[in-house]
Short mmCIF file of C-alpha atoms and ligand atoms in Angstrom, two decimals:
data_model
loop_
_atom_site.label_atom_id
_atom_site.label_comp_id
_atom_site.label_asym_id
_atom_site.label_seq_id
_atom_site.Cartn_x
_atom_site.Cartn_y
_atom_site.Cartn_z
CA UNK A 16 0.00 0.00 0.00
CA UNK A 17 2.87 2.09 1.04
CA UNK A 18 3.86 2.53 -2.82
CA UNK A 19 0.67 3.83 -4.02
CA UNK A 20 0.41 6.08 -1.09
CA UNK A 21 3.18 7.93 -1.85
CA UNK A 22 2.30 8.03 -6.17
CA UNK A 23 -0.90 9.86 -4.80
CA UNK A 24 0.30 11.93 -2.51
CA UNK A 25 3.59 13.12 -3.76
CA UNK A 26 2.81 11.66 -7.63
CA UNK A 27 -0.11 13.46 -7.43
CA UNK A 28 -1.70 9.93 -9.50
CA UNK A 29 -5.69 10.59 -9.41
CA UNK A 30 -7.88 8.28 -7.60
CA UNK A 31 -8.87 6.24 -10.63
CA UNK A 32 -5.11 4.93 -11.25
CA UNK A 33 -4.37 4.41 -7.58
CA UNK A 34 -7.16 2.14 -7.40
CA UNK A 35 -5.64 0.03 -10.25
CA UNK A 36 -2.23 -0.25 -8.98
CA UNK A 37 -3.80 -1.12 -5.49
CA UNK A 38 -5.62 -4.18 -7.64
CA UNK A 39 -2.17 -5.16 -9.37
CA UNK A 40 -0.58 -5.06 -5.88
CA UNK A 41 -3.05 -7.61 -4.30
CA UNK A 42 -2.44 -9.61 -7.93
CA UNK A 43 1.41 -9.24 -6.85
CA UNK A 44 1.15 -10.33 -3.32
CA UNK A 45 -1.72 -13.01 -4.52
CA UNK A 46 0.75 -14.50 -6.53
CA UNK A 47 3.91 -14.25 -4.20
CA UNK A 48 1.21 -15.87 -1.24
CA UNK A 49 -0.02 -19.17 -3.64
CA UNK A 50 2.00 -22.38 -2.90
CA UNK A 51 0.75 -24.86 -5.49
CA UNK A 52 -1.81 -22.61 -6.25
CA UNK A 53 -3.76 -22.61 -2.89
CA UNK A 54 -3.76 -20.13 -0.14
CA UNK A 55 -3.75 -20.37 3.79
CA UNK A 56 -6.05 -19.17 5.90
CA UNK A 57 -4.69 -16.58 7.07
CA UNK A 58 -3.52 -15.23 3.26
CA UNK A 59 -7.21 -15.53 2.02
CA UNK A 60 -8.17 -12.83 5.28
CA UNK A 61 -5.19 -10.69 4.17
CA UNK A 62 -6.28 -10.97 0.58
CA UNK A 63 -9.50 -9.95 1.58
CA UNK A 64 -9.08 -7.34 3.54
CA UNK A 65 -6.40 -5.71 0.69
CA UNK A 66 -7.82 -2.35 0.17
CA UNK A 67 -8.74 -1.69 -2.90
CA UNK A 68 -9.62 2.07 -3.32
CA UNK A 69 -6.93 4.80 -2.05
CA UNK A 70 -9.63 6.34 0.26
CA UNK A 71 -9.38 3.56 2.60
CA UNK A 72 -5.45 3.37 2.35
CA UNK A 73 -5.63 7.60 3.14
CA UNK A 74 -7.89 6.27 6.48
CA UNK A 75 -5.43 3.58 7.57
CA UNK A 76 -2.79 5.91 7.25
CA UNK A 77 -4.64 8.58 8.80
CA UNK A 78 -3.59 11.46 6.54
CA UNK A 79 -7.20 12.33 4.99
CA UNK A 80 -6.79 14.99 2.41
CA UNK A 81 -8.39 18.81 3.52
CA UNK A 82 -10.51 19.52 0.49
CA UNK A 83 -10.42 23.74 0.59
CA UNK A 84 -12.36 25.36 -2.35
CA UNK A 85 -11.18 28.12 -4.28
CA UNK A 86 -13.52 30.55 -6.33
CA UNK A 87 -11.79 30.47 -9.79
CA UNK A 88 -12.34 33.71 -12.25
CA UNK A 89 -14.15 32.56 -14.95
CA UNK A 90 -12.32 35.12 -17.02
CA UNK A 91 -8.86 35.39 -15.35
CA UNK A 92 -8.32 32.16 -14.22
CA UNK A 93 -7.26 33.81 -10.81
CA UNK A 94 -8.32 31.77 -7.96
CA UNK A 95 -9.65 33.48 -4.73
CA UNK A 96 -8.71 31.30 -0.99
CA UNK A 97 -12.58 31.74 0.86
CA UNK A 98 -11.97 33.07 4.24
CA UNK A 99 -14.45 30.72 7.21
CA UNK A 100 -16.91 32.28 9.77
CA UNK A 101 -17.20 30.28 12.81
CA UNK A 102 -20.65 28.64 11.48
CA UNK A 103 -18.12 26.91 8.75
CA UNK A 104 -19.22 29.04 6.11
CA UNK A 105 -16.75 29.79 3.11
CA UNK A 106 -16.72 33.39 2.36
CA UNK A 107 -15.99 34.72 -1.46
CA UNK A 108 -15.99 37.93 -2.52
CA UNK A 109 -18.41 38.81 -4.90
CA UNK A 110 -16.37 39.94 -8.09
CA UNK A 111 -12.51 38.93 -8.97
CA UNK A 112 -10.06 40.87 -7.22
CA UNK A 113 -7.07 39.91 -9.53
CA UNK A 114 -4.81 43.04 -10.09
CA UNK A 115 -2.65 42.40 -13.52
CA UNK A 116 -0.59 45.80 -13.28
CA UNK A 117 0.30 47.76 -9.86
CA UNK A 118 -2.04 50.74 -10.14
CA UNK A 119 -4.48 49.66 -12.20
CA UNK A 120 -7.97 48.27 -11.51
CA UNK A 121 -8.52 44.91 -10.29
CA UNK A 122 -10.36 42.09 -12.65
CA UNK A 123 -13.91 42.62 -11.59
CA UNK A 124 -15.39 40.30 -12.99
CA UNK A 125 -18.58 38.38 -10.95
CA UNK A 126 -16.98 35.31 -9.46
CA UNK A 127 -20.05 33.63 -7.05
CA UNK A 128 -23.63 33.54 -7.41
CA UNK A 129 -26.25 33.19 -4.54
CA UNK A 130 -27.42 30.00 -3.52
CA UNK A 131 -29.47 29.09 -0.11
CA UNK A 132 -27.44 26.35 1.92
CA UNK A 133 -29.20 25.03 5.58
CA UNK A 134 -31.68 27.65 5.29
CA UNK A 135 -28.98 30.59 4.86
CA UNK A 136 -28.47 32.37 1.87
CA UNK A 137 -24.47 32.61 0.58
CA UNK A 138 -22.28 33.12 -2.22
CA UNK A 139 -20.88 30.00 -4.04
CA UNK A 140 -18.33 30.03 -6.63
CA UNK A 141 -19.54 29.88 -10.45
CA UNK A 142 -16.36 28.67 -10.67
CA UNK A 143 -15.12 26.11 -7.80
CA UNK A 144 -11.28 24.99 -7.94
CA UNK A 145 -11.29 22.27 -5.35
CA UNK A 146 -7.44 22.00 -4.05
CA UNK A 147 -6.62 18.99 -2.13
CA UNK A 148 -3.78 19.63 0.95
CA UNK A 149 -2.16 16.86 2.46
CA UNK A 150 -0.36 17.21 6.04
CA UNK A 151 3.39 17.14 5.79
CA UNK A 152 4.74 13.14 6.05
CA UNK A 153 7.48 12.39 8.16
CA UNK A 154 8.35 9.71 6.27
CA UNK A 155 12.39 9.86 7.64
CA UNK A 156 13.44 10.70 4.60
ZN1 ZN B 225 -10.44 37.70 -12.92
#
């Protein structure tokens, strides 16, 4: 597991292909475990309990990703970090603040749009860049 861990996390390899080299690793270790073709006991349980999507391997390694999303400018590309009240709410401002030049005006173009969430009304990106941040591994490297 410890190989695919480290292609997603430091690889950046999507979800899809982690999940297929976590299937050709239990094919590895399937074959390396078979005497004769046969398995123990205690291989089939291991075998079985193989994970095989990287989800469960970030959950037995305990580093679960913290998803933050960005507004991104639709125009600009310029992505905009949402600030949190203490409800949990992710706060965007309302039009681009992207500033190409010192001096000059800022992008300006309309980044959210309102949408009603638990009852409240807020501003959501048009736009959402969702940016996945791993804690650092001390891997003793
Ligand atoms: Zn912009």
């Amino acid at each position: 597991m410890f190989p695919v861990i480290v292609l997603n996390v430091f690889g950046h390899l999507a979800r899809p292909l982690c999940n297929f080299a976590l299937r050709i690793l239990k094919c590895l270790l399937q074959c390396a475990l078979e005497n004769d073709g046969n398995l123990t006991d205690s291989h089939k349980r291991l075998l079985k309990d193989f994970p095989a999507d990287i989800q469960s391997v970030h959950k037995a390694f305990d580093i679960e990703p913290t998803i933050t999303i960005y507004a991104a400018c639709p125009k600009c590309c310029f992505t905009h970090k949402p600030t949190h009240t203490k409800s949990g709410i992710d706060i965007y401002p309302s039009r681009c603040q992207y500033v190409r030049y010192k001096g000059h005006r800022n992008c300006g173009v309309r980044i959210t749009k309102q949408t009603v969430q638990n009852g409240l009304s807020i501003r959501t990106p048009i736009r959402p860049f969702a940016y996945h941040s791993f804690p650092a591994l001390s891997l003793g490297w």
